[in-house]
Coordinates of C-alpha atoms and ligand atoms in Angstrom, one line a residue:
X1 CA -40.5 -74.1 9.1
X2 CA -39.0 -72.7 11.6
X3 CA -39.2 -68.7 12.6
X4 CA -37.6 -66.0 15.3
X5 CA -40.1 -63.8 17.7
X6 CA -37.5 -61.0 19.0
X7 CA -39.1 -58.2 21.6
X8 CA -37.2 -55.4 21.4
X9 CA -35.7 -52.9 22.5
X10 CA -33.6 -54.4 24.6
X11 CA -30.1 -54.6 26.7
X12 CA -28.0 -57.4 26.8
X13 CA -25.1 -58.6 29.4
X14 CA -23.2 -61.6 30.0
X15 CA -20.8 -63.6 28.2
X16 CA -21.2 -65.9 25.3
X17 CA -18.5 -68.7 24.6
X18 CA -17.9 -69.0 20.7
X19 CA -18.1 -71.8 19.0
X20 CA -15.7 -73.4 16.5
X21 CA -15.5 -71.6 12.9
X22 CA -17.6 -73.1 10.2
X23 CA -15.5 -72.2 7.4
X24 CA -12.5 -73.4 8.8
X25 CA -14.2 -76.6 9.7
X26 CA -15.6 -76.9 6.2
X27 CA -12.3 -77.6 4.7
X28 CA -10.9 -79.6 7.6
X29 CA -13.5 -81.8 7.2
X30 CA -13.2 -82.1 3.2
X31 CA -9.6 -82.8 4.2
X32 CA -10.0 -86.2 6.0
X33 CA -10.3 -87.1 2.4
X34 CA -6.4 -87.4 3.4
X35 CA -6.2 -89.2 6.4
X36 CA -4.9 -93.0 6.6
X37 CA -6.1 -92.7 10.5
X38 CA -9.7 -92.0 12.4
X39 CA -8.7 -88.0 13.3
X40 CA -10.3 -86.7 16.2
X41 CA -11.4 -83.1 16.3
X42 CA -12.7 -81.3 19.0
X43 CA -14.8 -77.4 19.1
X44 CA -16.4 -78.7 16.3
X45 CA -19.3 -76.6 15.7
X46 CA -22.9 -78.6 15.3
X47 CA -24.5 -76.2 12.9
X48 CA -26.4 -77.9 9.1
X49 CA -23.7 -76.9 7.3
X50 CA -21.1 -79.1 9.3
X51 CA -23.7 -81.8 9.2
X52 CA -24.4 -81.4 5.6
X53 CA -20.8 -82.1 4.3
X54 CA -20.7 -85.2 6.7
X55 CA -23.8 -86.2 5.1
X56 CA -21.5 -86.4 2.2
X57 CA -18.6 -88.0 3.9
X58 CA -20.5 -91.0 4.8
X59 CA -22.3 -90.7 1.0
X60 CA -19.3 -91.3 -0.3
X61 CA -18.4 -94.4 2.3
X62 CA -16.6 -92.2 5.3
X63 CA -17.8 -93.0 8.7
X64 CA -18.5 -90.4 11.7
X65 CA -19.2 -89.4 14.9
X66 CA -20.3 -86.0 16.2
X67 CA -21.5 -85.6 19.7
X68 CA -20.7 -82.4 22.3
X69 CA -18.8 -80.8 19.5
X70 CA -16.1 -83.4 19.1
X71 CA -15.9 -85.3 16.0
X72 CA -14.5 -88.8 15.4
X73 CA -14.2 -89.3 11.2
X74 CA -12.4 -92.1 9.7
X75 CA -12.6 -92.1 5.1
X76 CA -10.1 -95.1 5.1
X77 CA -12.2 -97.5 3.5
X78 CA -14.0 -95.0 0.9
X79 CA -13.9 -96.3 -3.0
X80 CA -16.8 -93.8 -4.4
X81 CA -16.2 -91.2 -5.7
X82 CA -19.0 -89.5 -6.9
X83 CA -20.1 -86.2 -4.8
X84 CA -23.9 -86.6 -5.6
X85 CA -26.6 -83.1 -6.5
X86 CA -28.9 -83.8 -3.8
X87 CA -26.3 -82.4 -1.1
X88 CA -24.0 -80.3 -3.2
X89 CA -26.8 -78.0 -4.2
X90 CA -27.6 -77.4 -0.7
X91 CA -23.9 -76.3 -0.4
X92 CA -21.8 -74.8 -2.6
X93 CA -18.7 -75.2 -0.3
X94 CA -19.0 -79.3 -1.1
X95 CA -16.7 -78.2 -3.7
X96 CA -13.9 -78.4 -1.2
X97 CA -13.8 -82.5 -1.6
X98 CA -12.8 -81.9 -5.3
X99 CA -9.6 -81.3 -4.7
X100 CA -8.8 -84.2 -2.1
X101 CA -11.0 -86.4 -4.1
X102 CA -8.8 -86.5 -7.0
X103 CA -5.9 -85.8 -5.6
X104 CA -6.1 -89.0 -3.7
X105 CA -8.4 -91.5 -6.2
X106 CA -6.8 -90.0 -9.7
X107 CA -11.0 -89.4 -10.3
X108 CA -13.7 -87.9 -9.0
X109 CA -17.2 -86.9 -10.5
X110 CA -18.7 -83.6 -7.8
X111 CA -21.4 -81.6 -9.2
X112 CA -21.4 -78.0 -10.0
X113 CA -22.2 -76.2 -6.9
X114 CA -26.0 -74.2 -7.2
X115 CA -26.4 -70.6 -8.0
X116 CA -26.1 -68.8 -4.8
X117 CA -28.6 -65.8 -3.5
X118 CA -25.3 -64.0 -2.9
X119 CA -24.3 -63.7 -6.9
X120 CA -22.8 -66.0 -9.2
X121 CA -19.5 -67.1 -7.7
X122 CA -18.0 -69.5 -10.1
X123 CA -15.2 -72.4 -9.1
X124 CA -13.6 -71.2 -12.2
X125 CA -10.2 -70.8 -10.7
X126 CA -10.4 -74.2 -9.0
X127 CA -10.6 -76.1 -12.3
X128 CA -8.3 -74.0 -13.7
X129 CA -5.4 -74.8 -10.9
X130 CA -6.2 -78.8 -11.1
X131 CA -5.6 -78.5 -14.7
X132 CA -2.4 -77.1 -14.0
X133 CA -1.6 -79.7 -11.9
X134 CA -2.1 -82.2 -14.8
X135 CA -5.8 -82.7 -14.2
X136 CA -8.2 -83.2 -17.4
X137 CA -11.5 -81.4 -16.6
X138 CA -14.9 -81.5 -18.5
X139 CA -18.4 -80.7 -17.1
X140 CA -20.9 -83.4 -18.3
X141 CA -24.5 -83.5 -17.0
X142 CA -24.2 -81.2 -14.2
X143 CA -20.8 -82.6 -12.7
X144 CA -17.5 -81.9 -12.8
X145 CA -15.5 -84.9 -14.1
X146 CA -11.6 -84.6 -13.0
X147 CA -9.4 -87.3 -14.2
X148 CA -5.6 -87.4 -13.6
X149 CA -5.0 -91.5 -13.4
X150 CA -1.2 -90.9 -12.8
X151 CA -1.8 -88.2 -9.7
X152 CA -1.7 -84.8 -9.8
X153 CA 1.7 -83.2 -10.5
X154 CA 3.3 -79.9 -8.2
X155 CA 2.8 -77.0 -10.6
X156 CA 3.0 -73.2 -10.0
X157 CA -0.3 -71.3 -9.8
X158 CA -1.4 -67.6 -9.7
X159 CA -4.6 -67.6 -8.7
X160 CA -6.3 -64.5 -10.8
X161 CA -8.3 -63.4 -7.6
X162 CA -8.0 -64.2 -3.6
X163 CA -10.5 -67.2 -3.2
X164 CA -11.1 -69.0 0.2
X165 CA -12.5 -72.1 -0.7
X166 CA -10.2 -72.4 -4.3
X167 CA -6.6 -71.6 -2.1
X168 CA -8.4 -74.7 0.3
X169 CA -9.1 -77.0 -2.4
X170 CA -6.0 -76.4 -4.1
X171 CA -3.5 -76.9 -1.1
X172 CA -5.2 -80.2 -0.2
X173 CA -4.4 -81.3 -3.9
X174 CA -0.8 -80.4 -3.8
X175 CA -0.5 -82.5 -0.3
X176 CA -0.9 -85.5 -1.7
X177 CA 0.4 -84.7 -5.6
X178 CA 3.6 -85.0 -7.1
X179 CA 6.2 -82.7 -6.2
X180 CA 6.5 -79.2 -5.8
X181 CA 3.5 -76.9 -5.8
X182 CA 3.9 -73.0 -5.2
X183 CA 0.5 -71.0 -5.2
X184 CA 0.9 -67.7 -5.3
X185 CA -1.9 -64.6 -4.5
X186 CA -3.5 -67.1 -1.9
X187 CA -6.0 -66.4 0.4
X188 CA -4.6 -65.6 4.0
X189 CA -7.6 -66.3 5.9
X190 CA -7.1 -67.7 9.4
X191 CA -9.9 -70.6 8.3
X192 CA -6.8 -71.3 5.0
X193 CA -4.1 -71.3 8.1
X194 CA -5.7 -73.5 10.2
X195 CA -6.0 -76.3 7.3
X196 CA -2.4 -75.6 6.3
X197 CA -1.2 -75.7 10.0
X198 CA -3.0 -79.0 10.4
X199 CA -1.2 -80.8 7.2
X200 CA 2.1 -79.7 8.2
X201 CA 1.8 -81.1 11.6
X202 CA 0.4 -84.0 10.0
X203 CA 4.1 -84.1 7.8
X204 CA 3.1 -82.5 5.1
X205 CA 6.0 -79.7 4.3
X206 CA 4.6 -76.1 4.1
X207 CA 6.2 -72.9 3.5
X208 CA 4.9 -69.6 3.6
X209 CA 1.8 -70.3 5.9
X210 CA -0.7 -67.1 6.4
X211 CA 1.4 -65.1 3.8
X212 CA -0.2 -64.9 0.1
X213 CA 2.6 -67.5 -1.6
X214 CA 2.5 -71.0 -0.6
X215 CA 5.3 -74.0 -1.4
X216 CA 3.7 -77.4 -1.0
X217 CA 6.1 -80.1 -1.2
X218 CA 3.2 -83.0 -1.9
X219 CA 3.0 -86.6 -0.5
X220 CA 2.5 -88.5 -3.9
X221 CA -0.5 -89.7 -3.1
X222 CA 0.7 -91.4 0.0
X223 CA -1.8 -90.5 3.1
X224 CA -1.8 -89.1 5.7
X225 CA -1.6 -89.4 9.8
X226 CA -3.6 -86.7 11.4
X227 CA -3.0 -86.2 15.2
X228 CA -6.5 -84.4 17.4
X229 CA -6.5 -80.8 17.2
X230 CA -9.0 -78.2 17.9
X231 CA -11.8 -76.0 15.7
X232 CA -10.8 -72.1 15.9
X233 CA -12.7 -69.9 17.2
X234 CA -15.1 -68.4 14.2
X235 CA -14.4 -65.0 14.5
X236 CA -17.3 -63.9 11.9
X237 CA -20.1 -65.3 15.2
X238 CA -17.7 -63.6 17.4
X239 CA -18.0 -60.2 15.7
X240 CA -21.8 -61.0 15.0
X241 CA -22.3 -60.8 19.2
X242 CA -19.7 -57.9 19.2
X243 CA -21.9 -56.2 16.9
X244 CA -25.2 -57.5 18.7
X245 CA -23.1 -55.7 22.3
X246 CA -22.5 -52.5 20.4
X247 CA -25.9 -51.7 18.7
X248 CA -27.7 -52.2 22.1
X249 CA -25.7 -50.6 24.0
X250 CA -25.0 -53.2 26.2
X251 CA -21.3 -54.6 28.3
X252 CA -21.2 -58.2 27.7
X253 CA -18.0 -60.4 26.9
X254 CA -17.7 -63.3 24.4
X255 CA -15.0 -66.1 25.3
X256 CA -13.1 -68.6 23.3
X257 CA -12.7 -66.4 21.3
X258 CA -9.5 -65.0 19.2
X259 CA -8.9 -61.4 19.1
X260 CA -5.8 -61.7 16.7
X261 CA -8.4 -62.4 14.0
X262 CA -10.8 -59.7 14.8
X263 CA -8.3 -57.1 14.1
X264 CA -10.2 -55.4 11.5
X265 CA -13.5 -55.8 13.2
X266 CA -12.5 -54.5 16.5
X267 CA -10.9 -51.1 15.0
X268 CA -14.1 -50.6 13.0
X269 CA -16.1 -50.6 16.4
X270 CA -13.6 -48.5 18.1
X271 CA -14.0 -46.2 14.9
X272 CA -17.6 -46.1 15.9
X273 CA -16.5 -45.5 19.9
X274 CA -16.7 -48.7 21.2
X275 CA -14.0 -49.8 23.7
X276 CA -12.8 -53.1 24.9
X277 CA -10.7 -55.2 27.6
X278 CA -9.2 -58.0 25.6
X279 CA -7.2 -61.1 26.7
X280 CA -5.7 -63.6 25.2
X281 CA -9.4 -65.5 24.3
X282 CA -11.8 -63.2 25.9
X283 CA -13.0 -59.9 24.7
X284 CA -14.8 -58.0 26.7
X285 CA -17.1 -54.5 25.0
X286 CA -18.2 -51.5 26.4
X287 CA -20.0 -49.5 24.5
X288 CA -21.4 -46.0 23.9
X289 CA -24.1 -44.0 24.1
X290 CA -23.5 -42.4 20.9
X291 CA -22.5 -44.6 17.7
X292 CA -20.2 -42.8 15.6
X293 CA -20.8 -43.3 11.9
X294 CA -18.0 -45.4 10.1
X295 CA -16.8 -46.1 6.6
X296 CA -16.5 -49.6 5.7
X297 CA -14.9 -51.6 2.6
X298 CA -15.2 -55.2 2.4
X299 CA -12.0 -57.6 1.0
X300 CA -9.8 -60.2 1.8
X301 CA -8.4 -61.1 5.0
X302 CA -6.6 -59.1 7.3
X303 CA -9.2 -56.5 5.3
X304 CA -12.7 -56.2 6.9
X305 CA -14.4 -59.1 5.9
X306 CA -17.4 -59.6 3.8
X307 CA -19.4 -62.0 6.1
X308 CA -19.6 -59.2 8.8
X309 CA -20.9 -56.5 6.2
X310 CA -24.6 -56.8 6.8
X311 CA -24.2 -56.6 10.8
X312 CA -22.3 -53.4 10.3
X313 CA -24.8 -52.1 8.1
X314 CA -27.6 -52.8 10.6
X315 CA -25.0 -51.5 13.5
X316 CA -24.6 -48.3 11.5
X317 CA -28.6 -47.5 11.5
X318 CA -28.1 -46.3 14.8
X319 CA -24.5 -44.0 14.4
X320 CA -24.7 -40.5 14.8
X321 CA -25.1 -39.7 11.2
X322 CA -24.6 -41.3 7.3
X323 CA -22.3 -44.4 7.2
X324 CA -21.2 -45.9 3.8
X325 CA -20.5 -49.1 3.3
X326 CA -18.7 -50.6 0.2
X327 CA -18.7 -54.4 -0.7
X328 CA -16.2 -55.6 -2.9
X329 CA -15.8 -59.6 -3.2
X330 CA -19.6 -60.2 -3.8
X331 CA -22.5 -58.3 -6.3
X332 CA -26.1 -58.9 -4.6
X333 CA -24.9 -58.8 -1.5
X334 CA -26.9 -56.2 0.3
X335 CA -30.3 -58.4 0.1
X336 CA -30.5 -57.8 3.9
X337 CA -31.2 -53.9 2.8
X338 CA -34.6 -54.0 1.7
X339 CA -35.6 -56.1 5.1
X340 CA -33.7 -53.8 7.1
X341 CA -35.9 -50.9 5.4
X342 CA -39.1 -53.2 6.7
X343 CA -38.0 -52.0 10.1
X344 CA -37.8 -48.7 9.7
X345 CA -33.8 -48.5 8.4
X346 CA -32.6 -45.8 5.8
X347 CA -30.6 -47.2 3.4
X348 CA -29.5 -46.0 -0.1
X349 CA -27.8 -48.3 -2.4
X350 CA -25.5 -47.0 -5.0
X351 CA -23.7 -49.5 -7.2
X352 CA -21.8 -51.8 -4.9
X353 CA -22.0 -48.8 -1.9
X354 CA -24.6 -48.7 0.8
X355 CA -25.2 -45.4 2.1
X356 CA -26.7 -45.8 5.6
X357 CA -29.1 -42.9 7.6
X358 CA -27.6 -43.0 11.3
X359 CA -30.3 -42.1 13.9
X360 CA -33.2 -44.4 12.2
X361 CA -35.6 -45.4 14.4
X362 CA -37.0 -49.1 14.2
X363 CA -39.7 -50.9 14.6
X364 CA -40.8 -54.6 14.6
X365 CA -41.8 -55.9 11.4
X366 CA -41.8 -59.2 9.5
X367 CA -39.2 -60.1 7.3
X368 CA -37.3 -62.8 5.8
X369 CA -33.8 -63.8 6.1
X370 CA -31.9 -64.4 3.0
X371 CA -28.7 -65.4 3.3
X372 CA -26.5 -66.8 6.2
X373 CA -25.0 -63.2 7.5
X374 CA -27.9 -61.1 6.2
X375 CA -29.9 -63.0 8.8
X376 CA -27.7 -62.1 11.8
X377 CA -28.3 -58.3 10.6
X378 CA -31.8 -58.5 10.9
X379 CA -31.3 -60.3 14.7
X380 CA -29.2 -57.1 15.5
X381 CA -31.9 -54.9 14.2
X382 CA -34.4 -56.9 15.7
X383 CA -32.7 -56.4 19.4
X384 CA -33.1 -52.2 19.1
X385 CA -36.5 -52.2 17.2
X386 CA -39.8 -51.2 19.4
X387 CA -41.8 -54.1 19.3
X388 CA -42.0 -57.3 17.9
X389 CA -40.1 -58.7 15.0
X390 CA -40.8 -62.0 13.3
X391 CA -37.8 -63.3 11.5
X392 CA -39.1 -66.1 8.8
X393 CA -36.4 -68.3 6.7
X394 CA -34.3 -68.9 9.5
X395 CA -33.1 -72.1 8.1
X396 CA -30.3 -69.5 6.7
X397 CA -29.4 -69.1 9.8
X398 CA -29.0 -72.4 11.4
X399 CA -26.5 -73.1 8.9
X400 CA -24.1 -71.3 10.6
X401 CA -24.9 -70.0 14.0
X402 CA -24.6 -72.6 16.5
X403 CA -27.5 -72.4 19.5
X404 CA -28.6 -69.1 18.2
X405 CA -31.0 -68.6 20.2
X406 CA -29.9 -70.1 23.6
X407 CA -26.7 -67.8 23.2
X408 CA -28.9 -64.7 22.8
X409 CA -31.2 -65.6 25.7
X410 CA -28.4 -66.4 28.0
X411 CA -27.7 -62.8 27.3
X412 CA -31.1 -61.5 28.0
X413 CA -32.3 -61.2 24.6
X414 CA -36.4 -61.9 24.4
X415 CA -35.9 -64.2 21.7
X416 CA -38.1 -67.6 20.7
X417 CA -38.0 -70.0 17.9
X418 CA -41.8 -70.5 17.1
X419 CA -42.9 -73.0 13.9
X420 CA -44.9 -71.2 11.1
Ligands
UD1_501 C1 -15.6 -68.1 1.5 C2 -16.4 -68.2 2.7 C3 -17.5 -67.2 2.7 C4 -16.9 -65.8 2.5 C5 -16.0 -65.7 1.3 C6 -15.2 -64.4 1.2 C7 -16.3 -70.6 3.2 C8 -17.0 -71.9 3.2 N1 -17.0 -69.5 2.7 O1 -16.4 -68.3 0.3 O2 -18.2 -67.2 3.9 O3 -18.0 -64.9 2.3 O4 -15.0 -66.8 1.4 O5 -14.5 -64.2 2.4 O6 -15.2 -70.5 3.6 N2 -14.3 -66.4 -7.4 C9 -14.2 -66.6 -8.8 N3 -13.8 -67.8 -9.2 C10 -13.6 -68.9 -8.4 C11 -13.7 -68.6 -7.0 C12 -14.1 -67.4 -6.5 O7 -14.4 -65.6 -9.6 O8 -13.3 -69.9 -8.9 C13 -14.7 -65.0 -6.9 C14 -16.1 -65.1 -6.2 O9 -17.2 -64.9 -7.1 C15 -16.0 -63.9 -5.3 C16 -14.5 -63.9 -4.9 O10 -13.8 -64.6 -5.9 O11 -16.2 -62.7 -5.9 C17 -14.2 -64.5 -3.6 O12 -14.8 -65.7 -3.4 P1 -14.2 -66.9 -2.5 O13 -13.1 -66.4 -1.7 O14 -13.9 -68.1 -3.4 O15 -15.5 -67.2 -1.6 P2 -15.8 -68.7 -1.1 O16 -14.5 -69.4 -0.9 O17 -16.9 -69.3 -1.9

């Protein structure tokens, strides 16, 4: 297994291009399910995650080619339709072919995604919306088996919280069912855009797109033709090396990337005294001396966002005095705390709050990543703390941050991966 050896403290400066956003790749890819043509997609990130729900692409009789970030994916010929345990427990977000799946096939067997270190999050509301849309559901073994011979049928759907994933699987179901579909309390992500941007330039007639209601006039079942497009930019890496600028003090500038999505983010660090020089794709940081402390609560987009909470929280070990820090989408999601408190962090939890000691001094340790963003938090940490710090587990981390490492030591980070 792979592990990180970080020498700190350190300054960084440069720039660091972005890559494309997982999570809005996740669903574009589940949504080839759709496509009648080979799609070609380009800023394609080439992190285990991306490579994982490929895996199941092909599993299920897709065909692929990823090289220098552009993908070439063609599922015309697919006829199984089974979306097998050995990769869905490594992801929970190979739920996303559910929806496509049936939608196009009238069947589909996917098993149930595995607990996740980040609570229980349930695809409750996922099931619940196909069976609106005429779909007969029962879990057997394991899996999920959807049947809905005749094609799923337009329906309207209130969706009892904001899900990512669940809006995704959802729209890509009413593309190709019967009729009209209207969503309502969607999720407005920029990752849920992009996928709804892409099927109505693909013909697919959308209304409402990055507002919380959604009208879906579907195909009935006829697919798709997909033109090339681009990846976003993935604004939770671009807020990670934001965060990475800000907590060491350091000017640097990441590129490709897109500041209309880093709304939220930016005014946080500005809240903390950070300033910036932003253009259309670049953004550019300066920093200060002195970190101001900052109160954060996680929710839904255009809210600050959940998957940059544990950065923050490492950011704020260095403000001038306590931050607090509330999550509110996921429980167990401060797992990062008691590895930040290896290096020296003082951090109080109190129900779904985290009270955060500015001013803490660090030092290296060994810890353990956890989770995907938790991981990034203890990098940050890592870059300010005297000494060194081993970071084990990193497989968390590759899931989602493309050439980690490179970026950081193209920023002058002291960074290695090592084996164990
Ligand atoms: C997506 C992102 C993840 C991010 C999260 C919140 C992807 C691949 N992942 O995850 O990085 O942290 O959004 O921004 O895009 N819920 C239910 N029932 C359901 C579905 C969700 O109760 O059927 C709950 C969850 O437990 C959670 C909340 O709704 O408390 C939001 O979850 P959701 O938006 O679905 O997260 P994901 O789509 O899994």
């Amino acid at each position: 297994m792979d592990y990180l050896q970080i020498q700190g403290p350190t300054r960084l400066s440069g720039e660091v291009r972005i890559s494309g956003a997982k999570n809005a790749a996740l669903p574009i890819i589940a949504m080839m399910l759709l496509a009648k043509n080979r799609v070609e997609i380009d800023n394609m990130p080439e992190v285990v995650d991306i490579k994982t729900l490929l895996k199941l692409i092909e599993n299920l009789g897709g065909n692929f080619a990823l090289e220098d970030n552009h993908l070439s994916i063609e599922t015309h010929k697919i006829t199984n339709t089974k979306a097998t345990y050995d990769i869905v427990k490594t992801m929970r977000a190979s739920i996303l072919v559910l929806g496509p799946l049936l939608a196009r096939f009238g069947h589909c067997e996917v098993s149930l995604p595995g607990g996740c270190a980040i609570g229980q999050r349930p695809i409750d509301l996922h099931l619940k919306a196909l069976e609106q849309m005429g779909a007969s559901i029962s879990i057997h073994a394991g899996y999920v088996q959807a049947v809905a011979e005749d094609g799923l049928k337009g329906a309207e759907i209130i969706f009892d919280k904001i899900t990512v994933t669940g809006t995704a699987n959802i729209v890509m179901a009413a593309a190709l069912a019967k009729g009209k579909s209207t969503l309502i309390n969607c999720a407005r992500e920029p990752e849920v855009v992009q996928l709804c941007e892409v099927l109505r330039d693909s013909g697919v007639s959308i209304e409402g797109i990055g507002t919380s209601q959604l009208t879906i006039y579907g195909t009935d079942r006829r697919l798709i033709e997909i033109e090339p497009f681009s990846v976003i930019p993935d604004r939770i890496e671009a807020g990670t090396y934001l965060c990475a600028g800000a907590i060491t003090k350091s000017t640097m500038s990441i590129t490709n990337a897109n500041p209309h999505h880093l709304s939220a983010v930016i005014t946080k660090l500005e809240e903390m005294g950070c300033t910036f020089d932003i253009t259309e794709d670049r953004i550019e940081i300066r920093p200060t001396e002195f970190i101001k402390n900052v109160n954060i609560i996680t929710q839904e987009y255009p809210a600050f966002p959940t998957d940059l909470q544990a950065q923050f929280l490492a950011l704020s070990t260095q403000a001038d005095s306590t931050s607090s820090i509330e999550e509110r989408l996921f429980e167990n999601r401060f797992m990062h705390v008691s590895e930040l408190q290896r290096l020296g962090a003082d951090i109080k939890i109190s129900g779904n709050t985290a009270l955060v000691a500015g001013e803490s001094e660090l030092f290296g340790a060994d810890v353990m990543a956890t989770d995907l963003r938790a991981s990034s938090a203890l990098i940050l940490a890592a870059l300010v703390a005297k000494g060194e710090t081993n970071i084990h587990r990193i497989y968390h981390l590759d899931r989602g941050y493309e050439r980690l490492e490179e970026k950081f030591i193209s920023l002058g980070a002291n960074i290695k991966r090592l084996k164990e």
